[in-house]
Amino acid sequence: MTAAGRQATRRRFDAPLAELMAEAAALRDCAHGRLISYSRKVFIPLTKLCRDVCHYCTFAQLPRVAKPVYLPPDEVLAIAQSGAAAGCTEALFTLGDKPELRFQAARDALKALGHDTTISYLTSMCALVLRETGLLPHANPGVMTRREIAGLREVTASQGIMLESTSDRLCMPGGVHYGSPDKRPAARLETLRLAGELKVPFTTGILIGIGETRDERIATLEAIADLHATHGHIQEVIVQNFRAKPDTRLANSWEPDLDDLLWTIATARLVLGPDMNIQAPSNLSPGVYQKLIEAGLNDWGGISPVTPDHVNPEAPWPAIAELARKSADAGRLLVNRLPVYPAYVRDADTWLAPGIAARVRRMSDAEGFARDDDWAPGSTKPPPAPLVLARRVDAAIAGTVERATSGERLGSNDIVRLFAARDADYRYVTQAADALRRAVSGEVVRYVVNRNINYTNICYFRCKFCAFSKGRTHEDLRGSPYDLALEEITRRAIEAWDRGATEVCLQGGIHPDYTGATYEAICRAIKAAIPEMHIHAFSALEVTQGAATLGLSTSEFLARLKAAGLGTLPGTAAEILDDDVRAIICPDKINTGQWLDVQRAAHETGLRTTSTIMFGHVETATSWAKHLLALRDLQAETGGFTEFVPLPFVHMEAPMYRLGMARPGPTFREAVIMHSVARLALHPLIPDIQTSWVKMGPTGAAVCLQSGANDLGGTLMNESISRAAGTQHGQELPPRQMEALIRSIGREPMQRDTLYRPVPAERRAASMVAADLQPIVQTPPRKKAAIV
């Protein structure tokens, strides 16, 4: 922008403060909605020595006899461990700038520690904290070289430097930065530029009330905006108000008043745009939180439950629970973030070193915020109770829910908004979904008595989420490779029938020696042994592979399977119907269009299918929305889906989690709200929403049944795939336990068959007196000639 253009733009900041704040707040809401974030941190003052002599600072000190110049490693680690124990996610390292260039004591201390520079020691301590505690380091060491920034990038999630001001006047005699070489604007801007080139998520900010003019503040904000426009790396801008402190040259100086702070926050928002994270430290402006929010900020900065603010020790941190209440009173929902903001979490491979990226993924939710619980699918840890502080529901959420319950097809952005619901909005969405469930299916919860038969775990595909599949002779993780003989498959099916089952569900790996004839033979063998048994079998991947081996079209092969006894198909292999995600998690698998084509062909052949989603790994809510809309649109075309089954990613043994590529499944909030949003987004086309007790656990499944789900799935008898991934919820939930769970939430249980029809009384009676299962036989891999 030209100087004349900038001057014209600046005239907007002369508007009345109320108008300026309203414009800034509206701009903020476009990108951040109701959320206001903070970082739960521990504050580690590595050294208080500094070569600079800023006239307002009480953090920097001179060397003192018998007082360590640097925190030794054991003290650094002790502080970090106390933070980790208190639930912190960030280790904020703060320190003076290059004290070794001024003090012999600093040089001597560094030599004793085995380092030449303060930043070298800082890098070592960041690595220690990361390795020993898992906290994510954020470093503020001042002016740095390219090499120093790059070195810290390997052991930090983010870095920062307060630009403070671009006014050179402040570095001249009489200015607050006189005698402080590292406060020269050019040096600090160069550090910011280098960080951008090196792809480091960076924090910066301005300090107001230190002698600068408002025009100089605007110029500083514009310089930050220019750097961010070039590199995209400025993750937050802090607007910090000067506080006069005793024993400094500015002890009796004027402090900016509230209106001045509000004007600067609003101006920062207008200069930096809707997406930027604008922060004002919560401990420096107690009692005026609502005003700060009204000015356009969206972040409270770091708050420590265990350490003081060493830079502003006179200003205690607010209690996090109290800050949450105050934020809620102002219509905001407080959310914990990591030291690296969500936009950079979602693109971690670009912005973070590989080891840091892996750690960040494990600590983040689908939006990129810090996980709000330590629950995981498949674990026996009790799910958390939701916290509701907000007094009102977001009008956009309420309007979207109303349109969904009327049967309207929602847009992708609408669905993403629902998935992001928290606090009162989350409660509203889940309750609305439950009310819709009640209207559609009443108080009955259905389940099917069935048996899972996974006929082989040998597979030549390499899905990165799968802990079940094995190579032909490879043993790893849980169990050895096997390939069931037809006799063992039929034995299990007969035993299931004797125990009251109406369905066998058959799926397996894509064995390199299987052909379409193998799948036909399995169906014929079961039907020959138990003609009444419903065969629910073969994912879209097995169908496409089987058809290809016989040189048939998908429709032709499905017709042959149907003739052999196939009744319905499971909607697995869908994973996430977003090819950008599939390219990461299952690059050699069928794509979205191919999966949908198999379902369409099955429906046209007279074979109904289920539909699924496997979520909580590398994808975002945008992918979830794409997935739901793809299912809804196909259902509108064919009407062939019987139900929708959310399958939370079980991470424990999944290769892509072990390699640091994935999150540890959805949070409990995300897992539950998937059922709720599915109920709303698929209404009225898919009326049955199933919850997986294997992945959610009985307690979690009960919550889902009160949040939009109406079906508890199958009793299973055997379960191999989720168990291989690490689930701890067993292989069978017998009918009596199913019904006890359903009745515990005041609902009425009903056995169904695969097509949601009531089962004969004889089947129900048999299921209630089922004998114990006989030991299974995992037939070892056979030679190619022996496979039908």
Short mmCIF file of N, CA, C and O in Angstrom, two decimals, residues 294-359:
data_model
loop_
_atom_site.label_atom_id
_atom_site.label_comp_id
_atom_site.label_asym_id
_atom_site.label_seq_id
_atom_site.Cartn_x
_atom_site.Cartn_y
_atom_site.Cartn_z
N GLU A 294 -15.14 -6.87 23.89
CA GLU A 294 -15.90 -6.00 22.98
C GLU A 294 -14.99 -5.25 22.02
O GLU A 294 -15.44 -4.81 20.96
N ALA A 295 -13.71 -5.14 22.35
CA ALA A 295 -12.78 -4.42 21.48
C ALA A 295 -12.22 -5.30 20.37
O ALA A 295 -11.55 -4.79 19.47
N GLY A 296 -12.45 -6.62 20.43
CA GLY A 296 -12.04 -7.46 19.31
C GLY A 296 -10.98 -8.49 19.58
O GLY A 296 -10.53 -9.17 18.67
N LEU A 297 -10.58 -8.69 20.85
CA LEU A 297 -9.58 -9.72 21.10
C LEU A 297 -10.22 -11.10 21.08
O LEU A 297 -11.43 -11.25 21.21
N ASN A 298 -9.39 -12.13 20.93
CA ASN A 298 -9.89 -13.51 20.96
C ASN A 298 -8.99 -14.43 21.75
O ASN A 298 -9.14 -15.65 21.68
N ASP A 299 -8.06 -13.86 22.51
CA ASP A 299 -7.15 -14.71 23.29
C ASP A 299 -6.71 -13.98 24.55
O ASP A 299 -6.44 -12.77 24.52
N TRP A 300 -6.62 -14.77 25.65
CA TRP A 300 -6.20 -14.21 26.94
C TRP A 300 -4.72 -14.45 27.21
O TRP A 300 -4.22 -14.04 28.25
N GLY A 301 -4.03 -15.14 26.32
CA GLY A 301 -2.61 -15.41 26.56
C GLY A 301 -2.41 -16.60 27.46
O GLY A 301 -3.31 -17.39 27.73
N GLY A 302 -1.18 -16.73 27.92
CA GLY A 302 -0.84 -17.84 28.80
C GLY A 302 -1.25 -17.57 30.22
O GLY A 302 -1.16 -16.45 30.71
N ILE A 303 -1.72 -18.61 30.89
CA ILE A 303 -2.09 -18.53 32.30
C ILE A 303 -1.49 -19.74 33.00
O ILE A 303 -1.64 -20.87 32.53
N SER A 304 -0.81 -19.50 34.09
CA SER A 304 -0.16 -20.60 34.79
C SER A 304 -0.84 -20.89 36.12
O SER A 304 -1.02 -19.99 36.94
N PRO A 305 -1.19 -22.16 36.35
CA PRO A 305 -1.73 -22.53 37.66
C PRO A 305 -0.64 -22.78 38.70
O PRO A 305 -0.96 -23.05 39.86
N VAL A 306 0.66 -22.70 38.30
CA VAL A 306 1.72 -23.07 39.25
C VAL A 306 2.82 -22.03 39.39
O VAL A 306 3.52 -22.01 40.40
N THR A 307 3.02 -21.15 38.41
CA THR A 307 4.11 -20.18 38.49
C THR A 307 3.59 -18.77 38.27
O THR A 307 2.61 -18.56 37.56
N PRO A 308 4.25 -17.77 38.87
CA PRO A 308 3.81 -16.38 38.67
C PRO A 308 4.24 -15.85 37.31
O PRO A 308 5.00 -16.49 36.58
N ASP A 309 3.74 -14.67 36.97
CA ASP A 309 4.20 -13.94 35.80
C ASP A 309 5.49 -13.24 36.21
O ASP A 309 5.48 -12.21 36.88
N HIS A 310 6.61 -13.80 35.80
CA HIS A 310 7.89 -13.27 36.25
C HIS A 310 8.20 -11.91 35.64
O HIS A 310 9.03 -11.17 36.16
N VAL A 311 7.53 -11.57 34.51
CA VAL A 311 7.75 -10.26 33.91
C VAL A 311 6.90 -9.20 34.60
O VAL A 311 7.31 -8.05 34.73
N ASN A 312 5.70 -9.59 35.04
CA ASN A 312 4.81 -8.68 35.76
C ASN A 312 4.40 -9.33 37.08
O ASN A 312 3.24 -9.71 37.29
N PRO A 313 5.34 -9.48 38.01
CA PRO A 313 5.05 -10.23 39.24
C PRO A 313 4.00 -9.59 40.13
O PRO A 313 3.41 -10.25 40.99
N GLU A 314 3.74 -8.31 39.91
CA GLU A 314 2.73 -7.62 40.72
C GLU A 314 1.31 -7.94 40.26
O GLU A 314 0.34 -7.58 40.93
N ALA A 315 1.18 -8.65 39.13
CA ALA A 315 -0.13 -8.92 38.53
C ALA A 315 -0.40 -10.42 38.54
O ALA A 315 0.06 -11.15 37.66
N PRO A 316 -1.13 -10.92 39.52
CA PRO A 316 -1.38 -12.36 39.61
C PRO A 316 -2.28 -12.85 38.48
O PRO A 316 -3.13 -12.10 37.97
N TRP A 317 -2.09 -14.10 38.10
CA TRP A 317 -2.95 -14.70 37.08
C TRP A 317 -4.37 -14.85 37.61
O TRP A 317 -4.56 -15.13 38.80
N PRO A 318 -5.35 -14.72 36.77
CA PRO A 318 -6.71 -15.06 37.21
C PRO A 318 -6.86 -16.57 37.32
O PRO A 318 -6.16 -17.33 36.64
N ALA A 319 -7.74 -17.02 38.19
CA ALA A 319 -8.05 -18.45 38.24
C ALA A 319 -8.73 -18.83 36.92
O ALA A 319 -9.60 -18.09 36.43
N ILE A 320 -8.34 -19.96 36.36
CA ILE A 320 -8.86 -20.35 35.05
C ILE A 320 -10.38 -20.54 35.10
O ILE A 320 -11.10 -20.12 34.18
N ALA A 321 -10.87 -21.13 36.18
CA ALA A 321 -12.32 -21.33 36.30
C ALA A 321 -13.06 -19.99 36.34
O ALA A 321 -14.13 -19.83 35.74
N GLU A 322 -12.47 -19.01 37.04
CA GLU A 322 -13.08 -17.69 37.11
C GLU A 322 -13.04 -17.00 35.75
O GLU A 322 -14.00 -16.34 35.34
N LEU A 323 -11.91 -17.15 35.02
CA LEU A 323 -11.81 -16.55 33.71
C LEU A 323 -12.85 -17.17 32.77
O LEU A 323 -13.44 -16.47 31.94
N ALA A 324 -13.06 -18.47 32.91
CA ALA A 324 -14.08 -19.14 32.08
C ALA A 324 -15.46 -18.56 32.36
O ALA A 324 -16.25 -18.32 31.44
N ARG A 325 -15.76 -18.34 33.63
CA ARG A 325 -17.07 -17.77 34.00
C ARG A 325 -17.21 -16.34 33.48
O ARG A 325 -18.27 -15.97 32.94
N LYS A 326 -16.17 -15.54 33.64
CA LYS A 326 -16.23 -14.16 33.17
C LYS A 326 -16.36 -14.11 31.64
O LYS A 326 -17.08 -13.27 31.09
N SER A 327 -15.66 -15.00 30.97
CA SER A 327 -15.76 -15.06 29.51
C SER A 327 -17.17 -15.46 29.10
O SER A 327 -17.75 -14.90 28.16
N ALA A 328 -17.74 -16.44 29.81
CA ALA A 328 -19.10 -16.89 29.51
C ALA A 328 -20.10 -15.76 29.74
O ALA A 328 -21.07 -15.60 28.98
N ASP A 329 -19.87 -14.97 30.80
CA ASP A 329 -20.77 -13.83 31.06
C ASP A 329 -20.75 -12.84 29.90
O ASP A 329 -21.74 -12.13 29.66
N ALA A 330 -19.63 -12.80 29.18
CA ALA A 330 -19.51 -11.90 28.03
C ALA A 330 -19.88 -12.60 26.72
O ALA A 330 -19.64 -12.07 25.63
N GLY A 331 -20.46 -13.80 26.84
CA GLY A 331 -20.92 -14.52 25.65
C GLY A 331 -19.84 -15.30 24.94
O GLY A 331 -20.03 -15.73 23.79
N ARG A 332 -18.70 -15.52 25.61
CA ARG A 332 -17.58 -16.22 24.98
C ARG A 332 -17.38 -17.59 25.65
O ARG A 332 -17.67 -17.77 26.83
N LEU A 333 -16.85 -18.53 24.88
CA LEU A 333 -16.56 -19.87 25.38
C LEU A 333 -15.05 -20.02 25.47
O LEU A 333 -14.35 -19.97 24.46
N LEU A 334 -14.55 -20.19 26.68
CA LEU A 334 -13.11 -20.30 26.90
C LEU A 334 -12.63 -21.68 26.47
O LEU A 334 -13.19 -22.71 26.87
N VAL A 335 -11.57 -21.71 25.66
CA VAL A 335 -11.03 -22.98 25.17
C VAL A 335 -9.51 -22.96 25.32
O VAL A 335 -8.86 -21.94 25.06
N ASN A 336 -8.99 -24.07 25.79
CA ASN A 336 -7.54 -24.19 25.98
C ASN A 336 -6.87 -24.48 24.64
O ASN A 336 -7.30 -25.36 23.91
N ARG A 337 -5.83 -23.74 24.35
CA ARG A 337 -5.07 -23.98 23.12
C ARG A 337 -3.67 -24.43 23.50
O ARG A 337 -3.24 -24.37 24.65
N LEU A 338 -2.94 -24.86 22.51
CA LEU A 338 -1.53 -25.18 22.66
C LEU A 338 -0.71 -23.92 22.41
O LEU A 338 -1.26 -22.91 21.95
N PRO A 339 0.59 -23.93 22.67
CA PRO A 339 1.38 -22.72 22.37
C PRO A 339 1.41 -22.41 20.87
O PRO A 339 1.65 -21.26 20.49
N VAL A 340 1.13 -23.40 20.04
CA VAL A 340 0.98 -23.17 18.61
C VAL A 340 -0.51 -23.17 18.30
O VAL A 340 -1.26 -24.03 18.76
N TYR A 341 -0.94 -22.19 17.54
CA TYR A 341 -2.38 -21.98 17.31
C TYR A 341 -2.94 -22.99 16.30
O TYR A 341 -2.20 -23.60 15.52
N PRO A 342 -4.28 -23.18 16.31
CA PRO A 342 -4.91 -24.22 15.49
C PRO A 342 -4.54 -24.22 14.01
O PRO A 342 -4.36 -25.28 13.42
N ALA A 343 -4.45 -23.05 13.38
CA ALA A 343 -4.15 -23.03 11.94
C ALA A 343 -2.82 -23.69 11.64
O ALA A 343 -2.65 -24.34 10.59
N TYR A 344 -1.87 -23.57 12.56
CA TYR A 344 -0.55 -24.16 12.36
C TYR A 344 -0.54 -25.63 12.78
O TYR A 344 0.22 -26.43 12.23
N VAL A 345 -1.39 -25.99 13.72
CA VAL A 345 -1.55 -27.40 14.09
C VAL A 345 -2.10 -28.17 12.91
O VAL A 345 -1.65 -29.29 12.60
N ARG A 346 -3.08 -27.59 12.24
CA ARG A 346 -3.72 -28.29 11.12
C ARG A 346 -2.76 -28.46 9.93
O ARG A 346 -2.98 -29.32 9.08
N ASP A 347 -1.70 -27.67 9.89
CA ASP A 347 -0.70 -27.79 8.83
C ASP A 347 0.67 -28.04 9.47
O ASP A 347 1.66 -27.41 9.12
N ALA A 348 0.68 -28.99 10.39
CA ALA A 348 1.87 -29.20 11.22
C ALA A 348 3.09 -29.60 10.41
O ALA A 348 4.22 -29.23 10.74
N ASP A 349 2.90 -30.35 9.34
CA ASP A 349 4.06 -30.78 8.55
C ASP A 349 4.80 -29.61 7.92
O ASP A 349 6.00 -29.69 7.66
N THR A 350 4.09 -28.52 7.67
CA THR A 350 4.72 -27.33 7.10
C THR A 350 5.42 -26.50 8.17
O THR A 350 6.53 -26.00 7.97
N TRP A 351 4.77 -26.37 9.33
CA TRP A 351 5.20 -25.38 10.31
C TRP A 351 6.02 -25.93 11.47
O TRP A 351 6.60 -25.14 12.23
N LEU A 352 6.06 -27.21 11.64
CA LEU A 352 6.72 -27.78 12.82
C LEU A 352 7.74 -28.84 12.42
O LEU A 352 7.57 -29.55 11.42
N ALA A 353 8.78 -28.98 13.23
CA ALA A 353 9.74 -30.06 13.04
C ALA A 353 9.02 -31.39 13.25
O ALA A 353 8.04 -31.47 14.01
N PRO A 354 9.47 -32.47 12.61
CA PRO A 354 8.73 -33.74 12.68
C PRO A 354 8.42 -34.22 14.10
O PRO A 354 7.29 -34.63 14.38
N GLY A 355 9.39 -34.18 14.98
CA GLY A 355 9.14 -34.65 16.35
C GLY A 355 8.13 -33.78 17.07
O GLY A 355 7.31 -34.29 17.85
N ILE A 356 8.20 -32.48 16.85
CA ILE A 356 7.24 -31.56 17.47
C ILE A 356 5.85 -31.79 16.88
O ILE A 356 4.84 -31.80 17.59
N ALA A 357 5.78 -31.96 15.56
CA ALA A 357 4.49 -32.18 14.90
C ALA A 357 3.79 -33.41 15.46
O ALA A 357 2.58 -33.40 15.70
N ALA A 358 4.54 -34.48 15.67
CA ALA A 358 3.95 -35.71 16.22
C ALA A 358 3.38 -35.46 17.61
O ALA A 358 2.27 -35.90 17.93
N ARG A 359 4.13 -34.73 18.43
CA ARG A 359 3.66 -34.44 19.79
C ARG A 359 2.43 -33.55 19.76
O ARG A 359 1.47 -33.76 20.52
#
